[in-house]
Coordinates of C-alpha atoms and ligand atoms in Angstrom, one line a residue:
M235 CA -6.7 33.6 1.0
S236 CA -6.2 30.2 2.6
I237 CA -8.0 27.2 1.1
I238 CA -9.3 24.3 3.1
V239 CA -10.2 21.1 1.3
Q240 CA -12.8 19.0 3.1
K241 CA -13.7 15.5 1.9
F242 CA -16.9 13.7 3.0
G243 CA -17.2 9.9 2.6
G244 CA -20.3 8.0 1.6
T245 CA -21.6 7.2 5.1
S246 CA -21.3 10.9 6.0
L247 CA -23.6 11.8 3.1
A248 CA -26.0 8.8 3.3
T249 CA -29.2 10.9 3.8
S250 CA -30.4 14.4 3.0
E251 CA -30.0 15.3 6.7
K252 CA -26.4 14.2 6.6
I253 CA -25.8 16.2 3.4
L254 CA -27.2 19.2 5.1
A255 CA -24.9 18.6 8.1
A256 CA -21.9 18.2 5.9
A257 CA -22.8 21.4 4.1
K258 CA -23.0 23.2 7.4
K259 CA -19.5 22.1 8.4
A260 CA -18.2 23.6 5.2
I261 CA -20.1 26.8 5.7
R262 CA -18.7 27.2 9.2
V263 CA -15.2 27.0 7.8
K264 CA -16.0 29.6 5.1
Q265 CA -17.4 31.9 7.7
R266 CA -14.1 31.7 9.5
G267 CA -12.6 33.4 6.5
H268 CA -11.3 30.5 4.4
Q269 CA -12.1 29.4 0.9
V270 CA -13.6 26.0 0.9
V271 CA -13.5 23.1 -1.6
M272 CA -15.7 20.2 -0.7
V273 CA -15.0 16.8 -2.2
V274 CA -17.8 14.3 -2.0
S275 CA -18.3 10.6 -2.4
A276 CA -21.4 8.8 -3.6
M277 CA -24.2 8.7 -1.0
G278 CA -24.1 5.7 1.4
K279 CA -23.6 2.4 -0.4
N280 CA -24.6 3.8 -3.8
T281 CA -21.4 2.7 -5.5
D282 CA -21.9 -0.9 -4.2
I283 CA -25.5 -0.8 -5.5
L284 CA -24.3 0.3 -8.9
V285 CA -21.6 -2.4 -9.0
D286 CA -24.2 -5.0 -8.1
L287 CA -26.6 -3.8 -10.8
A288 CA -23.8 -4.1 -13.4
R289 CA -23.2 -7.7 -12.2
E290 CA -26.9 -8.5 -12.6
I291 CA -26.5 -7.7 -16.2
T292 CA -23.1 -9.3 -17.0
D293 CA -20.2 -11.0 -15.3
R294 CA -17.7 -9.0 -17.3
P295 CA -18.8 -5.4 -17.8
Q296 CA -16.5 -3.4 -19.9
P297 CA -14.3 -1.2 -17.7
R298 CA -15.2 1.9 -19.7
E299 CA -18.9 1.4 -19.1
M300 CA -18.3 0.6 -15.4
D301 CA -16.7 4.1 -15.1
M302 CA -19.6 5.7 -16.9
L303 CA -21.9 4.0 -14.4
L304 CA -20.0 4.5 -11.2
S305 CA -19.2 8.1 -11.7
T306 CA -22.9 8.9 -11.5
G307 CA -22.9 8.2 -7.8
E308 CA -20.7 11.2 -7.1
Q309 CA -22.6 13.4 -9.6
V310 CA -25.7 12.9 -7.5
S311 CA -23.8 13.9 -4.4
V312 CA -22.3 17.1 -5.8
A313 CA -25.7 18.3 -7.1
L314 CA -27.5 17.6 -3.8
T315 CA -24.7 19.2 -1.7
A316 CA -24.8 22.3 -3.9
M317 CA -28.6 22.5 -3.4
A318 CA -28.1 22.1 0.3
M319 CA -25.7 25.1 0.3
H320 CA -28.2 27.1 -1.7
S321 CA -31.0 26.3 0.7
L322 CA -28.8 27.7 3.5
G323 CA -28.2 30.9 1.5
V324 CA -24.6 30.2 0.5
K325 CA -23.1 30.5 -2.9
A326 CA -21.9 27.1 -4.2
V327 CA -21.2 25.4 -7.5
S328 CA -20.9 21.7 -8.2
L329 CA -18.3 20.3 -10.6
T330 CA -17.7 16.9 -12.0
G331 CA -14.1 15.6 -12.5
A332 CA -14.3 16.6 -16.2
Q333 CA -15.5 20.1 -15.4
I334 CA -12.7 20.6 -13.0
G335 CA -10.2 19.3 -15.5
I336 CA -8.9 16.2 -13.7
K337 CA -7.1 14.5 -16.5
T338 CA -6.2 10.9 -16.0
D339 CA -4.7 8.0 -18.0
S340 CA -7.1 5.6 -19.7
S341 CA -6.9 2.7 -17.3
H342 CA -10.6 2.5 -16.6
T343 CA -11.6 1.6 -13.0
K344 CA -8.0 2.3 -11.8
A345 CA -7.1 5.5 -13.6
R346 CA -4.2 7.6 -12.4
I347 CA -4.3 11.4 -12.3
K348 CA -2.0 13.1 -14.8
S349 CA -2.9 16.7 -14.2
I350 CA -5.5 19.0 -12.6
S351 CA -6.3 22.5 -13.8
T352 CA -7.0 24.9 -11.0
E353 CA -8.2 27.9 -12.9
R354 CA -11.9 27.2 -12.8
I355 CA -11.9 26.3 -9.1
Q356 CA -9.8 29.2 -8.2
R357 CA -12.1 31.6 -10.1
L358 CA -15.2 30.2 -8.5
L359 CA -13.6 30.4 -5.1
N360 CA -12.6 34.0 -5.7
E361 CA -16.2 34.8 -6.7
G362 CA -17.2 33.7 -3.2
N363 CA -18.4 30.2 -3.9
I364 CA -17.9 27.0 -2.1
V365 CA -16.8 24.6 -4.7
I366 CA -18.2 21.1 -4.5
A367 CA -16.1 18.6 -6.4
A368 CA -17.0 15.1 -7.4
G369 CA -14.5 12.7 -5.9
F370 CA -13.2 9.5 -7.5
Q371 CA -13.5 10.6 -11.1
G372 CA -11.6 12.2 -14.0
I373 CA -11.5 12.3 -17.7
D374 CA -9.0 10.8 -20.2
K375 CA -7.6 12.2 -23.4
D376 CA -10.6 11.0 -25.4
F377 CA -13.0 12.8 -22.9
D378 CA -14.1 9.4 -21.6
I379 CA -15.0 9.3 -17.9
T380 CA -12.6 7.4 -15.7
T381 CA -12.6 6.4 -12.0
L382 CA -9.6 6.2 -9.7
G383 CA -10.5 2.9 -8.0
R384 CA -12.7 2.1 -5.0
G385 CA -12.2 4.6 -2.2
G386 CA -10.6 7.1 -4.7
S387 CA -12.4 10.2 -3.4
D388 CA -9.6 10.5 -0.8
T389 CA -7.1 10.7 -3.6
T390 CA -9.2 13.4 -5.4
A391 CA -9.2 15.4 -2.2
V392 CA -5.5 15.2 -1.4
A393 CA -4.6 15.8 -5.1
L394 CA -6.8 18.9 -5.1
A395 CA -5.3 20.1 -1.8
A396 CA -1.8 19.6 -3.4
V397 CA -2.4 21.6 -6.6
L398 CA -4.5 24.3 -4.9
Q399 CA -1.7 24.7 -2.4
A400 CA -4.4 24.3 0.3
D401 CA -3.6 25.0 3.9
A402 CA -5.2 21.8 5.1
C403 CA -6.9 18.7 3.9
E404 CA -9.6 17.3 6.1
I405 CA -11.1 13.8 5.6
Y406 CA -14.5 13.5 7.3
T407 CA -15.6 9.9 7.7
D408 CA -17.5 7.5 10.0
V409 CA -14.6 6.9 12.4
D410 CA -13.0 9.6 14.5
G411 CA -9.5 9.1 13.2
I412 CA -6.9 6.5 12.2
Y413 CA -6.8 3.5 14.5
T414 CA -4.1 1.0 15.3
T415 CA -6.3 -1.5 13.3
D416 CA -9.8 -1.4 11.9
P417 CA -11.9 -0.7 15.0
R418 CA -14.7 -2.7 13.4
L419 CA -12.6 -5.8 13.6
L420 CA -11.0 -5.2 17.0
S421 CA -12.7 -3.2 19.7
E422 CA -9.4 -2.6 21.6
A423 CA -8.0 -0.7 18.6
R424 CA -6.7 2.7 19.7
R425 CA -7.0 6.0 17.9
V426 CA -3.6 7.4 17.2
N427 CA -2.8 11.1 17.5
Q428 CA -0.6 11.1 14.5
I429 CA 0.9 8.8 12.0
S430 CA 3.7 9.2 9.4
Y431 CA 3.1 9.2 5.7
D432 CA 5.2 6.1 5.2
E433 CA 3.4 4.1 7.9
M434 CA -0.1 5.2 6.6
L435 CA 0.9 4.3 3.0
E436 CA 1.9 0.9 4.1
L437 CA -1.2 0.3 6.3
A438 CA -3.5 1.6 3.6
S439 CA -2.0 -0.6 1.0
L440 CA -2.1 -3.6 3.3
G441 CA -5.7 -3.3 4.0
A442 CA -6.5 -0.3 6.3
G443 CA -9.5 0.8 4.2
V444 CA -9.8 4.1 6.0
M445 CA -7.7 5.9 3.4
H446 CA -7.1 5.2 -0.3
S447 CA -3.4 4.5 -0.4
R448 CA -2.8 6.6 -3.4
S449 CA -4.1 9.7 -1.5
I450 CA -1.1 9.2 0.9
E451 CA 1.3 9.0 -2.1
F452 CA 0.0 12.5 -3.0
A453 CA 0.3 13.7 0.5
K454 CA 3.9 12.5 0.9
K455 CA 5.0 13.8 -2.5
Y456 CA 3.4 17.2 -2.1
N457 CA 3.8 17.5 1.6
V458 CA 0.1 17.9 2.4
P459 CA -0.9 17.3 6.0
I460 CA -4.1 15.3 6.3
R461 CA -6.5 15.4 9.2
V462 CA -8.9 12.4 9.5
C463 CA -11.9 13.0 11.7
S464 CA -15.5 12.1 12.3
S465 CA -18.2 13.9 10.4
M466 CA -20.4 13.5 13.5
T467 CA -18.3 15.3 16.1
D468 CA -15.8 18.2 16.3
A469 CA -13.0 16.0 17.9
P470 CA -9.6 16.7 16.4
G471 CA -9.1 13.2 14.9
S472 CA -5.7 12.0 13.7
L473 CA -3.0 13.7 11.7
I474 CA -1.1 12.1 8.8
I475 CA 2.2 14.0 8.5
T476 CA 5.9 13.3 8.0
S477 CA 6.8 12.2 11.5
P478 CA 5.4 9.2 13.4
E479 CA 3.4 9.3 16.7
S480 CA 6.2 7.9 18.8
K481 CA 10.0 7.4 18.4
Q482 CA 10.0 4.6 20.9
Q483 CA 7.5 2.2 19.5
A484 CA 8.5 -0.3 16.8
V485 CA 5.0 -1.1 15.6
C486 CA 2.3 1.5 15.0
G487 CA -0.5 -0.6 13.5
A488 CA -1.7 -3.9 12.2
T489 CA -3.8 -4.8 9.2
V490 CA -5.5 -7.8 7.6
T491 CA -6.3 -8.2 3.9
I492 CA -8.9 -10.9 4.3
D493 CA -9.4 -11.7 0.6
E494 CA -6.0 -12.6 -0.6
A495 CA -5.0 -15.4 -2.9
R496 CA -1.7 -17.3 -3.4
I497 CA -0.3 -18.4 -6.7
S498 CA 2.7 -20.7 -7.0
L499 CA 4.7 -21.8 -10.0
L500 CA 6.7 -24.8 -9.0
G501 CA 9.8 -26.0 -10.8
V502 CA 10.4 -23.2 -13.2
P503 CA 13.9 -22.7 -14.8
D504 CA 16.2 -20.7 -12.4
V505 CA 17.6 -18.4 -15.1
P506 CA 17.6 -14.7 -15.5
G507 CA 14.4 -13.5 -17.1
T508 CA 11.9 -16.1 -15.8
S509 CA 10.4 -13.8 -13.1
L510 CA 10.5 -10.9 -15.5
H511 CA 8.4 -12.7 -18.0
I512 CA 5.8 -13.8 -15.5
F513 CA 5.5 -10.5 -13.6
S514 CA 5.5 -8.3 -16.7
L515 CA 2.4 -10.1 -18.0
I516 CA 0.7 -9.7 -14.7
A517 CA 1.7 -6.0 -14.4
G518 CA 0.5 -5.5 -17.9
R519 CA -3.0 -6.1 -16.5
K520 CA -2.3 -3.6 -13.6
I521 CA -2.6 -6.3 -11.0
T522 CA -0.7 -5.5 -7.8
V523 CA 1.4 -8.5 -6.7
D524 CA 2.6 -8.8 -3.2
M525 CA 4.6 -11.2 -1.1
I526 CA 6.8 -12.5 -3.9
V527 CA 8.8 -15.4 -2.7
Q528 CA 11.3 -17.2 -4.9
N529 CA 13.2 -20.3 -3.7
V530 CA 16.0 -21.8 -5.5
G531 CA 16.0 -25.6 -5.7
A532 CA 19.1 -27.7 -6.0
D533 CA 18.3 -28.8 -9.5
G534 CA 18.5 -25.5 -11.3
R535 CA 14.8 -25.0 -10.9
S536 CA 13.0 -22.6 -8.6
D537 CA 9.6 -22.2 -7.1
I538 CA 7.9 -18.8 -7.3
S539 CA 5.0 -17.9 -5.1
F540 CA 3.2 -14.6 -4.7
T541 CA -0.1 -13.2 -3.6
V542 CA -2.7 -11.1 -5.4
P543 CA -6.1 -9.7 -4.2
K544 CA -8.6 -12.6 -4.4
S545 CA -10.7 -10.5 -6.8
E546 CA -7.8 -10.5 -9.3
L547 CA -7.0 -14.2 -9.0
S548 CA -8.6 -15.3 -12.2
A549 CA -7.0 -12.5 -14.3
A550 CA -3.6 -13.2 -12.6
L551 CA -3.9 -17.0 -13.4
E552 CA -4.7 -16.2 -17.0
A553 CA -1.6 -14.0 -17.2
V554 CA 0.6 -16.7 -15.6
E555 CA -0.8 -19.4 -17.9
S556 CA -0.1 -17.3 -21.0
A557 CA 3.4 -16.5 -19.6
A558 CA 4.1 -20.2 -19.2
K559 CA 2.8 -20.9 -22.8
E560 CA 4.8 -18.1 -24.4
K561 CA 8.0 -19.0 -22.8
E562 CA 8.8 -22.7 -22.5
L563 CA 8.9 -22.9 -18.7
G564 CA 8.8 -26.7 -19.0
G565 CA 7.7 -29.2 -16.4
H566 CA 6.3 -26.6 -14.1
E567 CA 3.3 -26.9 -11.9
L568 CA 0.8 -24.1 -11.2
T569 CA -1.1 -24.1 -7.9
F570 CA -3.2 -21.6 -6.1
D571 CA -5.1 -21.1 -2.9
D572 CA -7.9 -18.5 -2.6
N573 CA -8.6 -19.3 1.0
V574 CA -5.8 -17.2 2.5
S575 CA -5.4 -13.8 4.2
K576 CA -2.5 -11.6 4.7
V577 CA -1.8 -10.2 8.2
S578 CA 0.8 -7.4 8.6
V579 CA 2.4 -5.3 11.3
V580 CA 3.8 -1.9 10.3
G581 CA 6.1 0.6 12.0
L582 CA 9.0 3.0 11.1
G583 CA 10.6 2.0 14.4
M584 CA 11.1 -1.6 13.2
A585 CA 14.0 -0.6 11.1
H586 CA 16.1 0.1 14.3
Q587 CA 14.8 -2.4 16.8
T588 CA 15.7 -6.0 17.1
G589 CA 13.3 -8.8 18.0
I590 CA 10.2 -7.5 16.2
A591 CA 10.1 -10.5 13.8
D592 CA 10.6 -12.8 16.7
R593 CA 7.8 -11.3 18.7
T594 CA 5.5 -11.5 15.7
F595 CA 6.2 -15.2 15.1
H596 CA 6.0 -16.0 18.8
A597 CA 2.6 -14.4 19.1
L598 CA 1.3 -16.5 16.2
S599 CA 2.9 -19.6 17.5
D600 CA 1.4 -19.2 20.9
A601 CA -2.0 -19.0 19.3
E602 CA -1.1 -22.1 17.2
I603 CA -1.6 -20.3 14.0
N604 CA 0.4 -21.7 11.1
I605 CA 2.3 -19.3 8.9
Q606 CA 2.2 -20.2 5.2
M607 CA 4.5 -17.5 3.9
I608 CA 6.5 -14.6 5.4
T609 CA 7.9 -11.5 3.8
T610 CA 9.4 -8.5 5.5
S611 CA 10.6 -5.1 4.6
E612 CA 12.2 -2.4 6.6
I613 CA 8.9 -1.2 8.0
K614 CA 6.6 -4.1 7.8
I615 CA 6.2 -7.9 8.4
S616 CA 3.5 -9.7 6.5
V617 CA 2.5 -13.3 7.0
L618 CA 0.1 -15.4 5.0
V619 CA -2.4 -17.5 7.0
D620 CA -5.4 -19.6 6.5
R621 CA -8.5 -17.3 6.2
A622 CA -10.1 -19.0 9.2
D623 CA -7.1 -17.8 11.3
A624 CA -7.0 -14.2 10.0
E625 CA -8.9 -12.3 12.6
Q626 CA -7.3 -14.2 15.5
A627 CA -3.9 -13.5 14.0
L628 CA -4.7 -9.8 13.9
R629 CA -5.8 -9.9 17.5
V630 CA -2.8 -11.7 18.8
L631 CA -0.4 -9.4 17.0
H632 CA -2.3 -6.2 18.2
N633 CA -1.9 -7.7 21.6
A634 CA 1.7 -8.7 21.3
F635 CA 2.8 -5.2 20.4
E636 CA 0.4 -3.6 23.0
L637 CA -1.1 -1.4 20.4
E638 CA -4.0 -0.5 22.6
K639 CA -1.6 1.5 24.9
T640 CA -0.7 5.1 24.1
P641 CA 3.1 5.3 23.8
A642 CA 4.7 7.3 26.5
D643 CA 6.2 9.7 24.0
S644 CA 3.0 10.1 22.0
A645 CA 3.0 13.3 20.0
N646 CA 0.8 15.9 21.6
L647 CA -2.4 16.4 19.8
A648 CA -3.0 19.8 21.3
E649 CA 0.2 21.1 19.8
N650 CA -0.8 19.6 16.4
A651 CA -4.3 21.0 16.5
N652 CA -3.5 23.8 14.1
I653 CA -1.0 22.2 11.8
H654 CA -1.3 23.9 8.5
R655 CA 0.7 23.7 5.4
D656 CA 3.7 25.9 4.8
R657 CA 2.8 28.2 1.9
T658 CA 6.2 28.7 0.5
D659 CA 6.9 25.0 0.7
A660 CA 3.6 24.2 -1.0
A661 CA 4.3 26.5 -3.9
A662 CA 7.9 25.2 -4.3
V663 CA 6.7 21.6 -4.5
V664 CA 4.1 22.3 -7.0
A665 CA 6.6 24.3 -9.1
R666 CA 9.2 21.5 -8.8
L667 CA 6.7 18.8 -10.0
Q668 CA 5.2 21.0 -12.7
G669 CA 5.0 19.2 -16.1
I670 CA 5.3 15.7 -14.6
D671 CA 2.2 13.5 -14.5
M672 CA 1.0 13.9 -11.0
E673 CA 0.9 10.1 -10.3
E674 CA 4.0 9.4 -12.2
L675 CA 6.5 7.0 -10.6
F676 CA 8.6 8.9 -8.1
V677 CA 12.0 7.4 -7.2
D678 CA 14.4 9.2 -4.9
D679 CA 17.3 6.8 -4.6
V680 CA 18.9 3.6 -5.8
T681 CA 21.3 2.2 -3.3
L682 CA 23.5 -0.8 -2.6
D683 CA 24.2 -2.6 0.6
D684 CA 27.0 -5.0 0.3
T685 CA 27.4 -5.9 4.0
Q686 CA 25.1 -8.9 4.2
A687 CA 25.1 -12.7 3.8
R688 CA 22.3 -15.1 3.2
V689 CA 21.2 -18.2 5.1
T690 CA 18.6 -20.6 3.9
I691 CA 17.1 -23.6 5.8
N692 CA 15.5 -26.0 3.3
G693 CA 12.7 -28.4 4.1
L694 CA 11.4 -27.0 7.4
P695 CA 8.3 -28.7 8.7
D696 CA 5.3 -26.6 7.8
A697 CA 3.8 -26.4 11.3
P698 CA 3.0 -23.6 13.8
G699 CA 5.9 -22.3 15.8
I700 CA 8.7 -23.1 13.4
A701 CA 9.6 -19.5 12.5
A702 CA 9.4 -18.6 16.2
T703 CA 11.9 -21.3 17.1
V704 CA 14.3 -20.3 14.4
F705 CA 14.3 -16.6 15.2
D706 CA 14.5 -17.3 19.0
E707 CA 17.8 -19.1 18.5
V708 CA 19.1 -16.5 16.0
A709 CA 18.2 -13.6 18.4
A710 CA 19.8 -15.5 21.3
A711 CA 23.0 -15.6 19.2
N712 CA 22.8 -11.8 19.0
V713 CA 22.4 -11.7 15.3
F714 CA 20.4 -8.8 13.7
V715 CA 18.3 -10.2 10.9
D716 CA 17.3 -7.9 8.0
M717 CA 15.2 -9.6 5.3
I718 CA 13.1 -12.7 6.1
V719 CA 11.3 -14.8 3.5
Q720 CA 9.5 -18.0 4.1
S721 CA 8.3 -19.8 1.0
F722 CA 5.3 -21.9 0.5
D723 CA 6.3 -25.4 -0.6
G724 CA 3.5 -27.1 -2.4
K725 CA 5.1 -30.4 -3.1
D726 CA 5.9 -31.9 0.3
G727 CA 4.3 -29.7 2.9
Q728 CA 7.7 -28.3 3.8
A729 CA 8.9 -24.7 3.8
D730 CA 12.2 -23.0 3.0
L731 CA 13.2 -20.1 5.3
T732 CA 15.7 -17.5 4.1
F733 CA 17.1 -14.6 6.1
T734 CA 19.9 -12.2 5.7
V735 CA 22.5 -11.3 8.3
P736 CA 25.6 -9.1 8.6
R737 CA 28.6 -10.9 6.9
D738 CA 30.6 -11.1 10.1
K739 CA 27.7 -13.0 11.7
L740 CA 27.4 -15.6 9.0
A741 CA 29.5 -18.2 10.8
T742 CA 27.4 -17.8 14.0
S743 CA 24.2 -17.9 12.1
M744 CA 25.2 -21.0 10.2
E745 CA 26.0 -22.8 13.5
V746 CA 22.6 -21.9 14.8
A747 CA 20.9 -22.9 11.5
N748 CA 22.8 -26.2 11.3
L749 CA 21.9 -27.2 14.8
L750 CA 18.2 -26.3 14.2
A751 CA 18.2 -28.2 10.9
E752 CA 19.5 -31.3 12.6
K753 CA 17.0 -31.0 15.4
M754 CA 14.0 -30.5 13.1
G755 CA 15.2 -33.0 10.5
C756 CA 15.5 -30.5 7.7
D757 CA 17.0 -31.2 4.3
S758 CA 19.9 -28.8 4.2
V759 CA 21.2 -25.4 5.1
T760 CA 22.8 -23.3 2.4
S761 CA 24.3 -19.9 2.4
S762 CA 25.9 -17.1 0.3
P763 CA 28.7 -15.4 2.2
E764 CA 28.4 -12.3 0.1
I765 CA 25.1 -11.0 -1.2
A766 CA 24.2 -7.6 -2.6
K767 CA 21.0 -5.9 -1.5
L768 CA 19.9 -3.3 -4.0
S769 CA 17.1 -0.9 -3.1
V770 CA 15.0 1.5 -5.0
S771 CA 13.2 3.9 -2.7
G772 CA 10.4 6.4 -3.6
V773 CA 6.7 6.7 -3.3
G774 CA 4.0 4.2 -4.2
L775 CA 6.4 1.6 -5.4
R776 CA 4.1 -1.3 -5.0
S777 CA 1.1 0.3 -6.5
H778 CA 3.3 1.2 -9.5
T779 CA 3.4 -2.4 -10.7
S780 CA 6.2 -1.5 -13.2
V781 CA 8.9 -1.0 -10.5
A782 CA 9.8 -4.6 -9.8
I783 CA 9.5 -5.3 -13.6
R784 CA 12.0 -2.5 -14.4
M785 CA 14.4 -4.1 -11.8
F786 CA 13.9 -7.6 -13.2
R787 CA 14.3 -6.4 -16.7
S788 CA 17.5 -4.4 -16.3
L789 CA 19.2 -7.2 -14.2
S790 CA 18.0 -9.9 -16.6
Q791 CA 19.5 -8.1 -19.6
A792 CA 22.8 -8.0 -17.7
G793 CA 22.5 -11.7 -17.1
I794 CA 22.1 -11.3 -13.3
N795 CA 19.8 -13.6 -11.5
V796 CA 17.5 -12.2 -8.7
D797 CA 17.6 -14.4 -5.6
L798 CA 15.1 -12.6 -3.4
I799 CA 12.8 -9.6 -3.6
N800 CA 10.7 -7.7 -1.1
T801 CA 8.4 -4.8 -1.7
S802 CA 6.8 -2.1 0.3
E803 CA 5.2 1.1 -0.7
V804 CA 8.4 3.1 -0.2
R805 CA 11.1 0.6 -1.1
V806 CA 11.7 -2.4 -3.3
N807 CA 14.7 -4.5 -2.3
I808 CA 16.4 -7.1 -4.4
I809 CA 19.1 -9.6 -3.5
V810 CA 21.7 -10.8 -6.0
E811 CA 25.0 -12.6 -5.6
G812 CA 27.7 -10.3 -4.2
I813 CA 30.0 -10.6 -7.2
H814 CA 27.4 -8.7 -9.3
S815 CA 27.0 -5.8 -6.8
Q816 CA 28.6 -2.9 -8.8
K817 CA 27.2 -4.0 -12.1
A818 CA 23.7 -4.5 -10.7
L819 CA 23.9 -1.0 -9.1
A820 CA 24.9 0.5 -12.4
C821 CA 22.1 -1.3 -14.2
L822 CA 19.4 -0.1 -11.8
Q823 CA 20.7 3.5 -11.8
T824 CA 20.3 3.5 -15.5
A825 CA 16.9 1.8 -15.4
F826 CA 15.5 4.5 -13.1
E827 CA 17.3 7.5 -14.5
D828 CA 14.2 9.0 -16.0
V829 CA 12.2 8.9 -12.8
L830 CA 14.8 9.8 -10.2
R831 CA 13.7 13.1 -8.7
Ligands
ADP281 P1 -15.7 6.8 3.8 O1 -16.9 6.3 3.1 O2 -15.8 8.0 4.7 O3 -14.6 7.0 2.8 P2 -14.5 4.2 4.5 O4 -15.5 3.2 4.8 O5 -13.8 4.2 3.2 O6 -15.2 5.6 4.8 O7 -13.4 4.2 5.7 C1 -13.8 4.3 7.0 C2 -13.8 2.9 7.6 O8 -12.4 2.4 7.5 C3 -14.1 2.8 9.0 O9 -15.5 2.7 9.3 C4 -13.3 1.6 9.5 O10 -14.1 0.5 9.7 C5 -12.3 1.3 8.4 N1 -11.0 1.2 8.8 C6 -10.1 0.2 8.4 N2 -8.9 0.3 9.0 C7 -9.0 1.4 9.8 C8 -8.0 2.0 10.6 N3 -6.8 1.6 10.8 N4 -8.4 3.1 11.3 C9 -9.7 3.6 11.2 N5 -10.6 3.0 10.4 C10 -10.3 1.9 9.7
LIG282 N1 -17.8 6.2 -4.2 C1 -16.5 5.5 -4.4 C2 -16.4 4.2 -3.7 O1 -17.4 3.8 -3.0 C3 -15.3 6.4 -4.1 C4 -15.2 6.8 -2.6 O2 -16.1 6.6 -1.9 O3 -14.1 7.2 -2.3 O4 -15.5 3.5 -3.9
MG283 MG1 -13.2 5.7 1.8

């Protein structure tokens, strides 16, 4: 019999009436002949209330006790929802994460799912029950309660849909689908008919709080189609599936991470192993680092900047300080700024279209917004701006890419209305991934691109419009730019801008760069005629903080220095000098051997 998993978020369960309404939605599906698993979140703002209560007691609650506390929110919801079902004359059983058998690792407050047993749920379903599962929680090897991280009920729902080989996974929430950006921030945001896993992964990890990003990792890995819709209406919502909404449009959405913080280590030794040392201590604390920018100075010293969520700033600073102490980094300076936000545009189409970076920088320049740092990957461009500029930056980018307009080739929602999972495929994926921890790192390829060269303009003025001017000129010279990285330069208010171009365009690019440097009074322009870009692709690569570390470690052991790095959820790219290309490729292939699937 077909199984449908339906997840209801906190707002959709905020009152007893809403719980009854949610129960009725599930019952309707059962009456249509499906077996139903409901996954529920804590009622309303209950998790926030519990977090606040803990803070009233102590600044540093132990993570184990936080999980003990926070998991109670979902336990209230499952019980009340089961009672609601009973009151409507329907058989239903509530289950906690532990009762289901959702086994996780022991990283309290951010635990990852290792396995889920399906026997009990399946038996209860076969006996005619609706099963009501507590979202967001599991149990570790010592039977301690764990939670999956804020918003984690989505992940419970998709993971259950995956292992139960459910026909569909429906996420009921307080918006009627996925929007081009948070509709609460921008009223002109548009609901999309469908969005690809890769785009949604990226948007979710860059701040689109509508879905927990790890739920999309499950969806992509196990090929689970997700429908996101409103718990208040019967509108079809948005689908998250393999293909994007439009093949024509370059950008599908924009996000802002309001509370971001920048950390910079200035003047550290530019030798293999420095970044490894710093980032492995941060990763050891399970802190996700983003926007890593490394700039090589002339004196054999380099500056490393990166961003972390503001809430993790103090833990990250502690890690960096201990890294500096353990390994004589000598003469370095540590600075940070917790008044910054990260604004990003995302789209699969970016990989094939030129001028997207240029348009991004132009829009910000026209609004006189200063860009502090830039990092790009194949499917996203992120800029770091002053927090006061963040919402306006989001607005101008949404505008610049006309995200409010439905693309002419938008996928037809009516055709998608009944997308269900392919049964044979579902069984095959589950069989293939059997025995592997469910949220284990998943790498599908390690590749080398040795067709590019690097150009760096050092000492650009740190003022609005600079990146726009540079990429205007580069685009006018018909050069397709791949990676772009703009550093933060704490010492003299100047920035370094690095980009990669095809090798046969290096001479043209250098001419452009030299002219610009002269015009703007920059220090120098440097280049590497042959660089190697090494890429590791897979699922959830940024949230698995160990990926960049593995890359750094294996290259450092081979004495190879990493010049640039950029990360996205589906790919981590590293640039090294071209002479190392084959050796670096071999190193990475070995380093990821055990997780290549
Ligand atoms: P739930 O409690 O149902 O899990 P959340 O609050 O976690 O709901 O997620 C829904 C909210 O996500 C919406 O109210 C909306 O403000 C926010 N949101 C952020 N980005 C987006 C987006 N791109 N599309 C839709 N909603 C978004
Ligand atoms: N109740 C948890 C939270 O508020 C999990 C969830 O809602 O997804 O983060
Ligand atoms: Mg949520």
